[in-house]
PDB file of N, CA, C and O in Angstrom:
ATOM      1  N   MET A 482      86.927  60.623 104.465  1.00 58.00           N
ATOM      2  CA  MET A 482      87.778  61.887 104.807  1.00 58.00           C
ATOM      3  C   MET A 482      87.254  62.453 106.188  1.00 58.00           C
ATOM      4  O   MET A 482      86.102  62.587 106.333  1.00 58.00           O
ATOM      5  N   THR A 483      88.141  63.120 106.724  1.00 67.00           N
ATOM      6  CA  THR A 483      87.886  63.334 108.104  1.00 67.00           C
ATOM      7  C   THR A 483      87.963  64.995 108.346  1.00 67.00           C
ATOM      8  O   THR A 483      88.447  65.551 107.242  1.00 67.00           O
ATOM      9  N   THR A 484      87.097  65.837 108.802  1.00 60.00           N
ATOM     10  CA  THR A 484      86.787  67.114 108.875  1.00 60.00           C
ATOM     11  C   THR A 484      87.239  67.582 110.248  1.00 60.00           C
ATOM     12  O   THR A 484      87.152  66.571 111.362  1.00 60.00           O
ATOM     13  N   PRO A 485      88.170  68.532 110.162  1.00 58.00           N
ATOM     14  CA  PRO A 485      88.705  69.032 111.561  1.00 58.00           C
ATOM     15  C   PRO A 485      87.912  69.414 112.296  1.00 58.00           C
ATOM     16  O   PRO A 485      86.639  69.452 111.691  1.00 58.00           O
ATOM     17  N   PRO A 486      87.807  69.458 113.642  1.00 61.00           N
ATOM     18  CA  PRO A 486      86.888  70.181 114.403  1.00 61.00           C
ATOM     19  C   PRO A 486      86.320  71.579 114.365  1.00 61.00           C
ATOM     20  O   PRO A 486      87.188  72.300 113.540  1.00 61.00           O
ATOM     21  N   TYR A 487      85.142  71.852 114.536  1.00 56.00           N
ATOM     22  CA  TYR A 487      84.609  73.109 114.413  1.00 56.00           C
ATOM     23  C   TYR A 487      85.422  74.212 115.388  1.00 56.00           C
ATOM     24  O   TYR A 487      85.466  73.866 116.131  1.00 56.00           O
ATOM     25  N   GLN A 488      86.009  75.152 114.319  1.00 56.00           N
ATOM     26  CA  GLN A 488      86.899  76.306 114.877  1.00 56.00           C
ATOM     27  C   GLN A 488      86.046  77.482 114.756  1.00 56.00           C
ATOM     28  O   GLN A 488      85.960  77.795 113.355  1.00 56.00           O
ATOM     29  N   PRO A 489      85.351  78.257 115.526  1.00 55.00           N
ATOM     30  CA  PRO A 489      84.529  79.391 115.260  1.00 55.00           C
ATOM     31  C   PRO A 489      85.496  80.455 114.406  1.00 55.00           C
ATOM     32  O   PRO A 489      86.923  80.433 114.990  1.00 55.00           O
ATOM     33  N   TYR A 490      85.094  81.255 113.361  1.00 69.00           N
ATOM     34  CA  TYR A 490      85.912  81.975 112.761  1.00 69.00           C
ATOM     35  C   TYR A 490      86.333  83.276 113.936  1.00 69.00           C
ATOM     36  O   TYR A 490      85.526  83.773 114.342  1.00 69.00           O
ATOM     37  N   GLY A 491      87.680  83.582 113.789  1.00 85.00           N
ATOM     38  CA  GLY A 491      88.093  84.632 114.481  1.00 85.00           C
ATOM     39  C   GLY A 491      88.382  84.384 115.872  1.00 85.00           C
ATOM     40  O   GLY A 491      88.630  85.167 116.676  1.00 85.00           O
ATOM     41  N   VAL A 492      88.375  82.899 116.360  1.00 91.00           N
ATOM     42  CA  VAL A 492      88.743  82.742 117.938  1.00 91.00           C
ATOM     43  C   VAL A 492      89.904  81.832 117.644  1.00 91.00           C
ATOM     44  O   VAL A 492      89.992  80.975 116.911  1.00 91.00           O
ATOM     45  N   SER A 493      90.768  82.411 118.708  1.00 91.00           N
ATOM     46  CA  SER A 493      91.931  81.527 118.803  1.00 91.00           C
ATOM     47  C   SER A 493      92.116  80.099 119.077  1.00 91.00           C
ATOM     48  O   SER A 493      91.040  79.862 119.977  1.00 91.00           O
ATOM     49  N   ASP A 494      92.954  79.200 119.017  1.00 93.00           N
ATOM     50  CA  ASP A 494      92.691  78.098 119.621  1.00 93.00           C
ATOM     51  C   ASP A 494      93.864  77.736 120.757  1.00 93.00           C
ATOM     52  O   ASP A 494      94.129  76.780 121.415  1.00 93.00           O
ATOM     53  N   LYS A 495      94.105  78.985 121.348  1.00 94.00           N
ATOM     54  CA  LYS A 495      94.976  79.033 122.621  1.00 94.00           C
ATOM     55  C   LYS A 495      94.204  79.491 123.701  1.00 94.00           C
ATOM     56  O   LYS A 495      93.007  80.352 123.567  1.00 94.00           O
ATOM     57  N   SER A 496      94.410  79.020 125.098  1.00 95.00           N
ATOM     58  CA  SER A 496      93.259  78.930 125.926  1.00 95.00           C
ATOM     59  C   SER A 496      93.797  80.170 126.882  1.00 95.00           C
ATOM     60  O   SER A 496      94.961  80.533 127.006  1.00 95.00           O
ATOM     61  N   LYS A 497      92.828  81.167 126.945  1.00 96.00           N
ATOM     62  CA  LYS A 497      93.165  82.194 128.107  1.00 96.00           C
ATOM     63  C   LYS A 497      93.435  81.781 129.582  1.00 96.00           C
ATOM     64  O   LYS A 497      94.720  82.254 129.964  1.00 96.00           O
ATOM     65  N   VAL A 498      93.076  80.832 129.877  1.00 96.00           N
ATOM     66  CA  VAL A 498      93.487  80.231 131.313  1.00 96.00           C
ATOM     67  C   VAL A 498      94.947  79.750 131.241  1.00 96.00           C
ATOM     68  O   VAL A 498      95.374  79.957 132.150  1.00 96.00           O
ATOM     69  N   VAL A 499      95.392  79.087 130.040  1.00 96.00           N
ATOM     70  CA  VAL A 499      96.168  78.575 130.280  1.00 96.00           C
ATOM     71  C   VAL A 499      97.662  79.838 130.060  1.00 96.00           C
ATOM     72  O   VAL A 499      98.664  79.742 130.721  1.00 96.00           O
ATOM     73  N   ALA A 500      97.337  80.386 129.215  1.00 96.00           N
ATOM     74  CA  ALA A 500      97.992  81.608 128.906  1.00 96.00           C
ATOM     75  C   ALA A 500      98.306  82.399 130.365  1.00 96.00           C
ATOM     76  O   ALA A 500      99.302  82.664 130.532  1.00 96.00           O
ATOM     77  N   GLY A 501      97.116  82.959 131.034  1.00 96.00           N
ATOM     78  CA  GLY A 501      97.228  83.485 131.998  1.00 96.00           C
ATOM     79  C   GLY A 501      97.974  82.667 133.397  1.00 96.00           C
ATOM     80  O   GLY A 501      98.929  83.687 134.212  1.00 96.00           O
ATOM     81  N   ILE A 502      97.992  81.667 133.531  1.00 97.00           N
ATOM     82  CA  ILE A 502      98.736  80.848 134.457  1.00 97.00           C
ATOM     83  C   ILE A 502     100.094  80.673 133.991  1.00 97.00           C
ATOM     84  O   ILE A 502     101.039  80.941 135.113  1.00 97.00           O
ATOM     85  N   LEU A 503     100.597  80.305 132.976  1.00 96.00           N
ATOM     86  CA  LEU A 503     101.785  80.628 132.318  1.00 96.00           C
ATOM     87  C   LEU A 503     102.559  81.811 132.787  1.00 96.00           C
ATOM     88  O   LEU A 503     103.672  81.838 133.017  1.00 96.00           O
ATOM     89  N   GLN A 504     101.945  83.017 132.473  1.00 96.00           N
ATOM     90  CA  GLN A 504     102.558  84.380 132.554  1.00 96.00           C
ATOM     91  C   GLN A 504     102.623  84.804 133.878  1.00 96.00           C
ATOM     92  O   GLN A 504     103.419  85.214 134.431  1.00 96.00           O
ATOM     93  N   ILE A 505     101.573  84.191 135.081  1.00 96.00           N
ATOM     94  CA  ILE A 505     101.700  84.557 136.295  1.00 96.00           C
ATOM     95  C   ILE A 505     102.877  83.446 136.820  1.00 96.00           C
ATOM     96  O   ILE A 505     103.769  84.239 137.570  1.00 96.00           O
ATOM     97  N   LEU A 506     103.068  82.334 136.671  1.00 96.00           N
ATOM     98  CA  LEU A 506     104.208  81.499 137.067  1.00 96.00           C
ATOM     99  C   LEU A 506     105.500  81.668 136.647  1.00 96.00           C
ATOM    100  O   LEU A 506     106.580  81.823 137.348  1.00 96.00           O
ATOM    101  N   LEU A 507     105.504  82.208 135.317  1.00 95.00           N
ATOM    102  CA  LEU A 507     106.926  81.840 134.445  1.00 95.00           C
ATOM    103  C   LEU A 507     106.934  83.464 133.510  1.00 95.00           C
ATOM    104  O   LEU A 507     107.569  83.684 132.672  1.00 95.00           O
ATOM    105  N   GLY A 508     106.096  84.274 134.067  1.00 91.00           N
ATOM    106  CA  GLY A 508     105.766  85.559 133.158  1.00 91.00           C
ATOM    107  C   GLY A 508     107.177  86.413 133.408  1.00 91.00           C
ATOM    108  O   GLY A 508     107.452  87.247 132.251  1.00 91.00           O
ATOM    109  N   SER A 509     107.873  86.132 134.132  1.00 91.00           N
ATOM    110  CA  SER A 509     109.297  86.629 134.025  1.00 91.00           C
ATOM    111  C   SER A 509     110.252  86.426 132.883  1.00 91.00           C
ATOM    112  O   SER A 509     111.040  87.231 132.453  1.00 91.00           O
ATOM    113  N   PHE A 510     109.897  85.244 132.566  1.00 93.00           N
ATOM    114  CA  PHE A 510     110.563  84.802 131.119  1.00 93.00           C
ATOM    115  C   PHE A 510     109.675  84.735 129.761  1.00 93.00           C
ATOM    116  O   PHE A 510     110.089  84.633 128.749  1.00 93.00           O
ATOM    117  N   GLY A 511     108.480  85.637 130.211  1.00 93.00           N
ATOM    118  CA  GLY A 511     107.712  85.473 128.926  1.00 93.00           C
ATOM    119  C   GLY A 511     106.951  84.352 128.257  1.00 93.00           C
ATOM    120  O   GLY A 511     106.483  84.372 127.167  1.00 93.00           O
ATOM    121  N   VAL A 512     107.080  83.159 129.213  1.00 95.00           N
ATOM    122  CA  VAL A 512     106.412  82.246 128.648  1.00 95.00           C
ATOM    123  C   VAL A 512     105.126  81.996 128.048  1.00 95.00           C
ATOM    124  O   VAL A 512     104.764  81.669 127.316  1.00 95.00           O
ATOM    125  N   GLY A 513     104.118  82.870 128.783  1.00 95.00           N
ATOM    126  CA  GLY A 513     102.816  83.249 128.500  1.00 95.00           C
ATOM    127  C   GLY A 513     102.842  83.775 127.220  1.00 95.00           C
ATOM    128  O   GLY A 513     101.629  83.332 126.248  1.00 95.00           O
ATOM    129  N   ARG A 514     103.503  84.812 126.845  1.00 95.00           N
ATOM    130  CA  ARG A 514     103.284  85.575 125.688  1.00 95.00           C
ATOM    131  C   ARG A 514     103.981  85.018 124.464  1.00 95.00           C
ATOM    132  O   ARG A 514     103.528  84.695 123.369  1.00 95.00           O
ATOM    133  N   PHE A 515     104.994  84.008 124.907  1.00 96.00           N
ATOM    134  CA  PHE A 515     105.365  82.870 123.719  1.00 96.00           C
ATOM    135  C   PHE A 515     104.360  81.842 123.561  1.00 96.00           C
ATOM    136  O   PHE A 515     104.034  81.790 122.250  1.00 96.00           O
ATOM    137  N   TYR A 516     103.624  81.576 124.065  1.00 96.00           N
ATOM    138  CA  TYR A 516     102.677  80.405 124.086  1.00 96.00           C
ATOM    139  C   TYR A 516     101.357  81.113 123.582  1.00 96.00           C
ATOM    140  O   TYR A 516     100.876  80.437 122.644  1.00 96.00           O
ATOM    141  N   MET A 517     101.267  82.656 123.505  1.00 95.00           N
ATOM    142  CA  MET A 517      99.977  83.224 123.072  1.00 95.00           C
ATOM    143  C   MET A 517     100.353  83.425 121.361  1.00 95.00           C
ATOM    144  O   MET A 517      99.716  83.848 120.215  1.00 95.00           O
ATOM    145  N   GLY A 518     101.878  83.431 121.074  1.00 95.00           N
ATOM    146  CA  GLY A 518     102.376  83.655 119.661  1.00 95.00           C
ATOM    147  C   GLY A 518     102.643  84.995 119.739  1.00 95.00           C
ATOM    148  O   GLY A 518     103.086  85.524 118.552  1.00 95.00           O
ATOM    149  N   ASP A 519     102.945  85.668 120.706  1.00 94.00           N
ATOM    150  CA  ASP A 519     103.515  87.028 120.957  1.00 94.00           C
ATOM    151  C   ASP A 519     104.807  87.015 121.219  1.00 94.00           C
ATOM    152  O   ASP A 519     105.260  87.609 122.353  1.00 94.00           O
ATOM    153  N   VAL A 520     105.774  87.028 120.291  1.00 95.00           N
ATOM    154  CA  VAL A 520     107.119  86.731 120.522  1.00 95.00           C
ATOM    155  C   VAL A 520     107.907  88.065 121.163  1.00 95.00           C
ATOM    156  O   VAL A 520     108.807  88.070 122.060  1.00 95.00           O
ATOM    157  N   LYS A 521     107.820  88.961 120.106  1.00 95.00           N
ATOM    158  CA  LYS A 521     108.185  90.294 120.799  1.00 95.00           C
ATOM    159  C   LYS A 521     108.088  90.742 121.996  1.00 95.00           C
ATOM    160  O   LYS A 521     109.044  90.947 122.620  1.00 95.00           O
ATOM    161  N   THR A 522     106.827  90.624 122.473  1.00 94.00           N
ATOM    162  CA  THR A 522     106.680  91.086 123.962  1.00 94.00           C
ATOM    163  C   THR A 522     107.103  89.983 124.675  1.00 94.00           C
ATOM    164  O   THR A 522     107.758  90.627 125.960  1.00 94.00           O
ATOM    165  N   GLY A 523     107.154  88.768 124.411  1.00 95.00           N
ATOM    166  CA  GLY A 523     107.724  87.810 125.373  1.00 95.00           C
ATOM    167  C   GLY A 523     109.338  87.826 125.355  1.00 95.00           C
ATOM    168  O   GLY A 523     109.917  87.891 126.607  1.00 95.00           O
ATOM    169  N   VAL A 524     109.964  88.372 124.261  1.00 96.00           N
ATOM    170  CA  VAL A 524     111.654  88.631 124.283  1.00 96.00           C
ATOM    171  C   VAL A 524     111.441  90.052 125.162  1.00 96.00           C
ATOM    172  O   VAL A 524     112.545  90.027 125.931  1.00 96.00           O
ATOM    173  N   LEU A 525     110.988  90.971 125.104  1.00 96.00           N
ATOM    174  CA  LEU A 525     110.989  92.080 125.892  1.00 96.00           C
ATOM    175  C   LEU A 525     110.794  92.020 127.312  1.00 96.00           C
ATOM    176  O   LEU A 525     111.762  92.586 128.077  1.00 96.00           O
ATOM    177  N   GLN A 526     109.910  90.810 127.594  1.00 95.00           N
ATOM    178  CA  GLN A 526     109.761  90.901 129.140  1.00 95.00           C
ATOM    179  C   GLN A 526     110.840  90.182 129.670  1.00 95.00           C
ATOM    180  O   GLN A 526     111.388  90.482 130.706  1.00 95.00           O
ATOM    181  N   LEU A 527     111.430  89.199 128.694  1.00 94.00           N
ATOM    182  CA  LEU A 527     112.824  88.437 129.240  1.00 94.00           C
ATOM    183  C   LEU A 527     113.623  89.429 129.446  1.00 94.00           C
ATOM    184  O   LEU A 527     114.598  89.399 130.200  1.00 94.00           O
ATOM    185  N   VAL A 528     114.093  90.313 128.661  1.00 96.00           N
ATOM    186  CA  VAL A 528     115.043  91.209 128.405  1.00 96.00           C
ATOM    187  C   VAL A 528     115.050  92.240 129.803  1.00 96.00           C
ATOM    188  O   VAL A 528     116.068  92.575 130.407  1.00 96.00           O
ATOM    189  N   VAL A 529     113.852  92.856 129.922  1.00 95.00           N
ATOM    190  CA  VAL A 529     113.491  93.760 131.058  1.00 95.00           C
ATOM    191  C   VAL A 529     114.039  92.942 132.428  1.00 95.00           C
ATOM    192  O   VAL A 529     114.533  93.380 133.380  1.00 95.00           O
ATOM    193  N   THR A 530     113.468  91.957 132.594  1.00 94.00           N
ATOM    194  CA  THR A 530     113.929  90.701 133.889  1.00 94.00           C
ATOM    195  C   THR A 530     115.442  90.791 133.963  1.00 94.00           C
ATOM    196  O   THR A 530     115.772  91.138 135.196  1.00 94.00           O
ATOM    197  N   PHE A 531     115.900  90.584 132.878  1.00 95.00           N
ATOM    198  CA  PHE A 531     117.340  90.402 133.207  1.00 95.00           C
ATOM    199  C   PHE A 531     118.072  91.815 133.484  1.00 95.00           C
ATOM    200  O   PHE A 531     119.073  91.920 134.093  1.00 95.00           O
ATOM    201  N   VAL A 532     117.697  92.559 132.637  1.00 96.00           N
ATOM    202  CA  VAL A 532     118.263  94.232 132.746  1.00 96.00           C
ATOM    203  C   VAL A 532     118.089  94.684 133.974  1.00 96.00           C
ATOM    204  O   VAL A 532     119.159  95.434 134.803  1.00 96.00           O
ATOM    205  N   THR A 533     116.847  94.425 134.762  1.00 95.00           N
ATOM    206  CA  THR A 533     116.698  94.750 136.076  1.00 95.00           C
ATOM    207  C   THR A 533     116.842  94.036 137.047  1.00 95.00           C
ATOM    208  O   THR A 533     116.428  93.990 138.613  1.00 95.00           O
ATOM    209  N   CYS A 534     117.516  93.326 136.862  1.00 93.00           N
ATOM    210  CA  CYS A 534     118.071  91.754 137.869  1.00 93.00           C
ATOM    211  C   CYS A 534     116.824  91.506 138.792  1.00 93.00           C
ATOM    212  O   CYS A 534     116.562  90.919 139.824  1.00 93.00           O
ATOM    213  N   GLY A 535     115.552  90.964 137.897  1.00 91.00           N
ATOM    214  CA  GLY A 535     114.463  90.605 138.357  1.00 91.00           C
ATOM    215  C   GLY A 535     113.039  91.041 138.831  1.00 91.00           C
ATOM    216  O   GLY A 535     112.267  90.782 138.832  1.00 91.00           O
ATOM    217  N   LEU A 536     113.636  92.808 139.095  1.00 94.00           N
ATOM    218  CA  LEU A 536     112.623  93.408 139.066  1.00 94.00           C
ATOM    219  C   LEU A 536     111.554  93.660 138.245  1.00 94.00           C
ATOM    220  O   LEU A 536     110.289  94.107 138.636  1.00 94.00           O
ATOM    221  N   GLY A 537     111.938  93.284 137.182  1.00 92.00           N
ATOM    222  CA  GLY A 537     110.843  93.334 135.792  1.00 92.00           C
ATOM    223  C   GLY A 537     109.706  92.311 135.757  1.00 92.00           C
ATOM    224  O   GLY A 537     109.163  92.099 135.018  1.00 92.00           O
ATOM    225  N   SER A 538     110.048  91.495 136.786  1.00 92.00           N
ATOM    226  CA  SER A 538     109.133  90.314 136.668  1.00 92.00           C
ATOM    227  C   SER A 538     107.876  90.605 137.225  1.00 92.00           C
ATOM    228  O   SER A 538     106.924  89.674 136.752  1.00 92.00           O
ATOM    229  N   ILE A 539     107.529  91.720 137.604  1.00 95.00           N
ATOM    230  CA  ILE A 539     106.231  92.561 138.309  1.00 95.00           C
ATOM    231  C   ILE A 539     105.561  92.283 136.997  1.00 95.00           C
ATOM    232  O   ILE A 539     104.412  92.097 137.154  1.00 95.00           O
ATOM    233  N   TRP A 540     106.201  92.663 135.892  1.00 94.00           N
ATOM    234  CA  TRP A 540     105.351  92.884 134.475  1.00 94.00           C
ATOM    235  C   TRP A 540     104.759  91.868 134.121  1.00 94.00           C
ATOM    236  O   TRP A 540     103.579  91.603 133.836  1.00 94.00           O
ATOM    237  N   GLY A 541     105.501  90.581 134.212  1.00 94.00           N
ATOM    238  CA  GLY A 541     104.905  89.329 134.123  1.00 94.00           C
ATOM    239  C   GLY A 541     103.754  88.908 134.934  1.00 94.00           C
ATOM    240  O   GLY A 541     102.579  88.334 134.499  1.00 94.00           O
ATOM    241  N   LEU A 542     103.606  89.344 136.214  1.00 95.00           N
ATOM    242  CA  LEU A 542     102.811  88.841 137.064  1.00 95.00           C
ATOM    243  C   LEU A 542     101.226  89.758 136.764  1.00 95.00           C
ATOM    244  O   LEU A 542     100.268  89.076 136.720  1.00 95.00           O
ATOM    245  N   ILE A 543     101.724  90.954 136.719  1.00 96.00           N
ATOM    246  CA  ILE A 543     100.440  92.057 136.079  1.00 96.00           C
ATOM    247  C   ILE A 543      99.691  91.580 135.056  1.00 96.00           C
ATOM    248  O   ILE A 543      98.611  91.440 134.703  1.00 96.00           O
ATOM    249  N   ASP A 544     100.744  91.265 134.186  1.00 95.00           N
ATOM    250  CA  ASP A 544     100.270  90.698 132.608  1.00 95.00           C
ATOM    251  C   ASP A 544      99.179  89.887 132.771  1.00 95.00           C
ATOM    252  O   ASP A 544      98.380  89.350 132.223  1.00 95.00           O
ATOM    253  N   GLY A 545      99.944  88.403 133.417  1.00 96.00           N
ATOM    254  CA  GLY A 545      99.004  87.464 133.783  1.00 96.00           C
ATOM    255  C   GLY A 545      97.563  87.695 134.344  1.00 96.00           C
ATOM    256  O   GLY A 545      96.585  86.743 133.893  1.00 96.00           O
ATOM    257  N   ILE A 546      97.344  88.263 135.171  1.00 96.00           N
ATOM    258  CA  ILE A 546      96.494  88.580 136.113  1.00 96.00           C
ATOM    259  C   ILE A 546      95.385  89.311 134.968  1.00 96.00           C
ATOM    260  O   ILE A 546      94.106  88.951 134.832  1.00 96.00           O
ATOM    261  N   LEU A 547      96.089  90.322 134.081  1.00 96.00           N
ATOM    262  CA  LEU A 547      94.912  91.114 133.350  1.00 96.00           C
ATOM    263  C   LEU A 547      94.825  89.909 131.819  1.00 96.00           C
ATOM    264  O   LEU A 547      93.550  90.166 131.538  1.00 96.00           O
ATOM    265  N   ILE A 548      95.474  89.063 131.559  1.00 96.00           N
ATOM    266  CA  ILE A 548      94.905  87.920 130.693  1.00 96.00           C
ATOM    267  C   ILE A 548      93.549  87.516 131.355  1.00 96.00           C
ATOM    268  O   ILE A 548      92.946  86.897 130.439  1.00 96.00           O
ATOM    269  N   LEU A 549      94.210  86.865 132.288  1.00 96.00           N
ATOM    270  CA  LEU A 549      93.025  85.921 132.855  1.00 96.00           C
ATOM    271  C   LEU A 549      91.698  86.736 133.264  1.00 96.00           C
ATOM    272  O   LEU A 549      90.483  86.480 132.889  1.00 96.00           O
ATOM    273  N   VAL A 550      91.777  88.133 133.520  1.00 96.00           N
ATOM    274  CA  VAL A 550      90.561  88.616 133.768  1.00 96.00           C
ATOM    275  C   VAL A 550      89.778  89.437 132.439  1.00 96.00           C
ATOM    276  O   VAL A 550      88.726  89.124 132.070  1.00 96.00           O
ATOM    277  N   ASN A 551      90.794  90.063 131.733  1.00 94.00           N
ATOM    278  CA  ASN A 551      90.131  90.693 130.342  1.00 94.00           C
ATOM    279  C   ASN A 551      90.600  89.596 129.250  1.00 94.00           C
ATOM    280  O   ASN A 551      89.957  90.236 128.132  1.00 94.00           O
ATOM    281  N   GLY A 552      91.200  89.020 129.533  1.00 90.00           N
ATOM    282  CA  GLY A 552      91.450  87.986 128.269  1.00 90.00           C
ATOM    283  C   GLY A 552      92.734  88.462 127.455  1.00 90.00           C
ATOM    284  O   GLY A 552      93.238  88.924 128.187  1.00 90.00           O
ATOM    285  N   GLY A 553      92.718  88.301 125.936  1.00 91.00           N
ATOM    286  CA  GLY A 553      93.799  88.731 125.470  1.00 91.00           C
ATOM    287  C   GLY A 553      93.886  88.023 123.946  1.00 91.00           C
ATOM    288  O   GLY A 553      92.405  87.683 123.450  1.00 91.00           O
ATOM    289  N   VAL A 554      94.794  88.459 123.121  1.00 93.00           N
ATOM    290  CA  VAL A 554      94.985  88.153 121.627  1.00 93.00           C
ATOM    291  C   VAL A 554      95.990  87.265 121.453  1.00 93.00           C
ATOM    292  O   VAL A 554      96.947  87.758 122.393  1.00 93.00           O
ATOM    293  N   ASP A 555      95.843  86.494 120.364  1.00 92.00           N
ATOM    294  CA  ASP A 555      97.151  85.707 120.245  1.00 92.00           C
ATOM    295  C   ASP A 555      98.217  86.511 119.143  1.00 92.00           C
ATOM    296  O   ASP A 555      97.690  87.445 118.893  1.00 92.00           O
ATOM    297  N   GLY A 556      98.754  85.656 118.727  1.00 91.00           N
ATOM    298  CA  GLY A 556      99.837  86.324 117.430  1.00 91.00           C
ATOM    299  C   GLY A 556      99.400  87.120 116.263  1.00 91.00           C
ATOM    300  O   GLY A 556      99.648  87.816 115.628  1.00 91.00           O
ATOM    301  N   GLN A 557      98.010  86.310 115.984  1.00 91.00           N
ATOM    302  CA  GLN A 557      97.632  86.908 114.877  1.00 91.00           C
ATOM    303  C   GLN A 557      96.201  87.782 115.090  1.00 91.00           C
ATOM    304  O   GLN A 557      95.530  87.954 114.123  1.00 91.00           O
ATOM    305  N   GLY A 558      96.016  88.100 116.348  1.00 91.00           N
ATOM    306  CA  GLY A 558      95.066  89.208 116.606  1.00 91.00           C
ATOM    307  C   GLY A 558      93.706  88.489 117.263  1.00 91.00           C
ATOM    308  O   GLY A 558      92.663  89.475 117.022  1.00 91.00           O
ATOM    309  N   ARG A 559      93.667  87.142 117.149  1.00 93.00           N
ATOM    310  CA  ARG A 559      92.399  86.446 117.288  1.00 93.00           C
ATOM    311  C   ARG A 559      92.282  86.423 118.753  1.00 93.00           C
ATOM    312  O   ARG A 559      93.497  86.412 119.734  1.00 93.00           O
ATOM    313  N   PRO A 560      91.082  86.674 119.326  1.00 94.00           N
ATOM    314  CA  PRO A 560      90.755  86.643 120.773  1.00 94.00           C
ATOM    315  C   PRO A 560      90.973  85.251 121.296  1.00 94.00           C
ATOM    316  O   PRO A 560      90.516  84.081 120.605  1.00 94.00           O
ATOM    317  N   LEU A 561      91.715  85.481 122.538  1.00 94.00           N
ATOM    318  CA  LEU A 561      91.805  83.803 123.126  1.00 94.00           C
ATOM    319  C   LEU A 561      90.405  83.248 123.544  1.00 94.00           C
ATOM    320  O   LEU A 561      89.642  84.057 124.151  1.00 94.00           O
ATOM    321  N   ARG A 562      90.314  81.822 123.201  1.00 93.00           N
ATOM    322  CA  ARG A 562      88.963  81.309 123.868  1.00 93.00           C
ATOM    323  C   ARG A 562      89.250  80.953 125.364  1.00 93.00           C
ATOM    324  O   ARG A 562      90.216  80.835 126.123  1.00 93.00           O
ATOM    325  N   ASP A 563      87.825  80.773 125.717  1.00 88.00           N
ATOM    326  CA  ASP A 563      87.584  80.642 127.325  1.00 88.00           C
ATOM    327  C   ASP A 563      88.067  79.387 127.734  1.00 88.00           C
ATOM    328  O   ASP A 563      88.152  78.399 127.399  1.00 88.00           O
TER     329      ASP A 563
END
């Protein structure tokens, strides 16, 4: 019988770096938020981008930078791993 790899309690299996880079590059479509499991914010970013004819994509860029600097939480509220 094999045991799963050690996962510290309360830490997400999603990477902060991957989420931040996805959000910077494809944040206008909410891809970083979808990766993190935050579907509601991802859909909201997608809608804002389309409604504002692309001007709302600044939100994704800023959000990606904040994820890289401050970290973030996944869909279950656990902090992203480094």
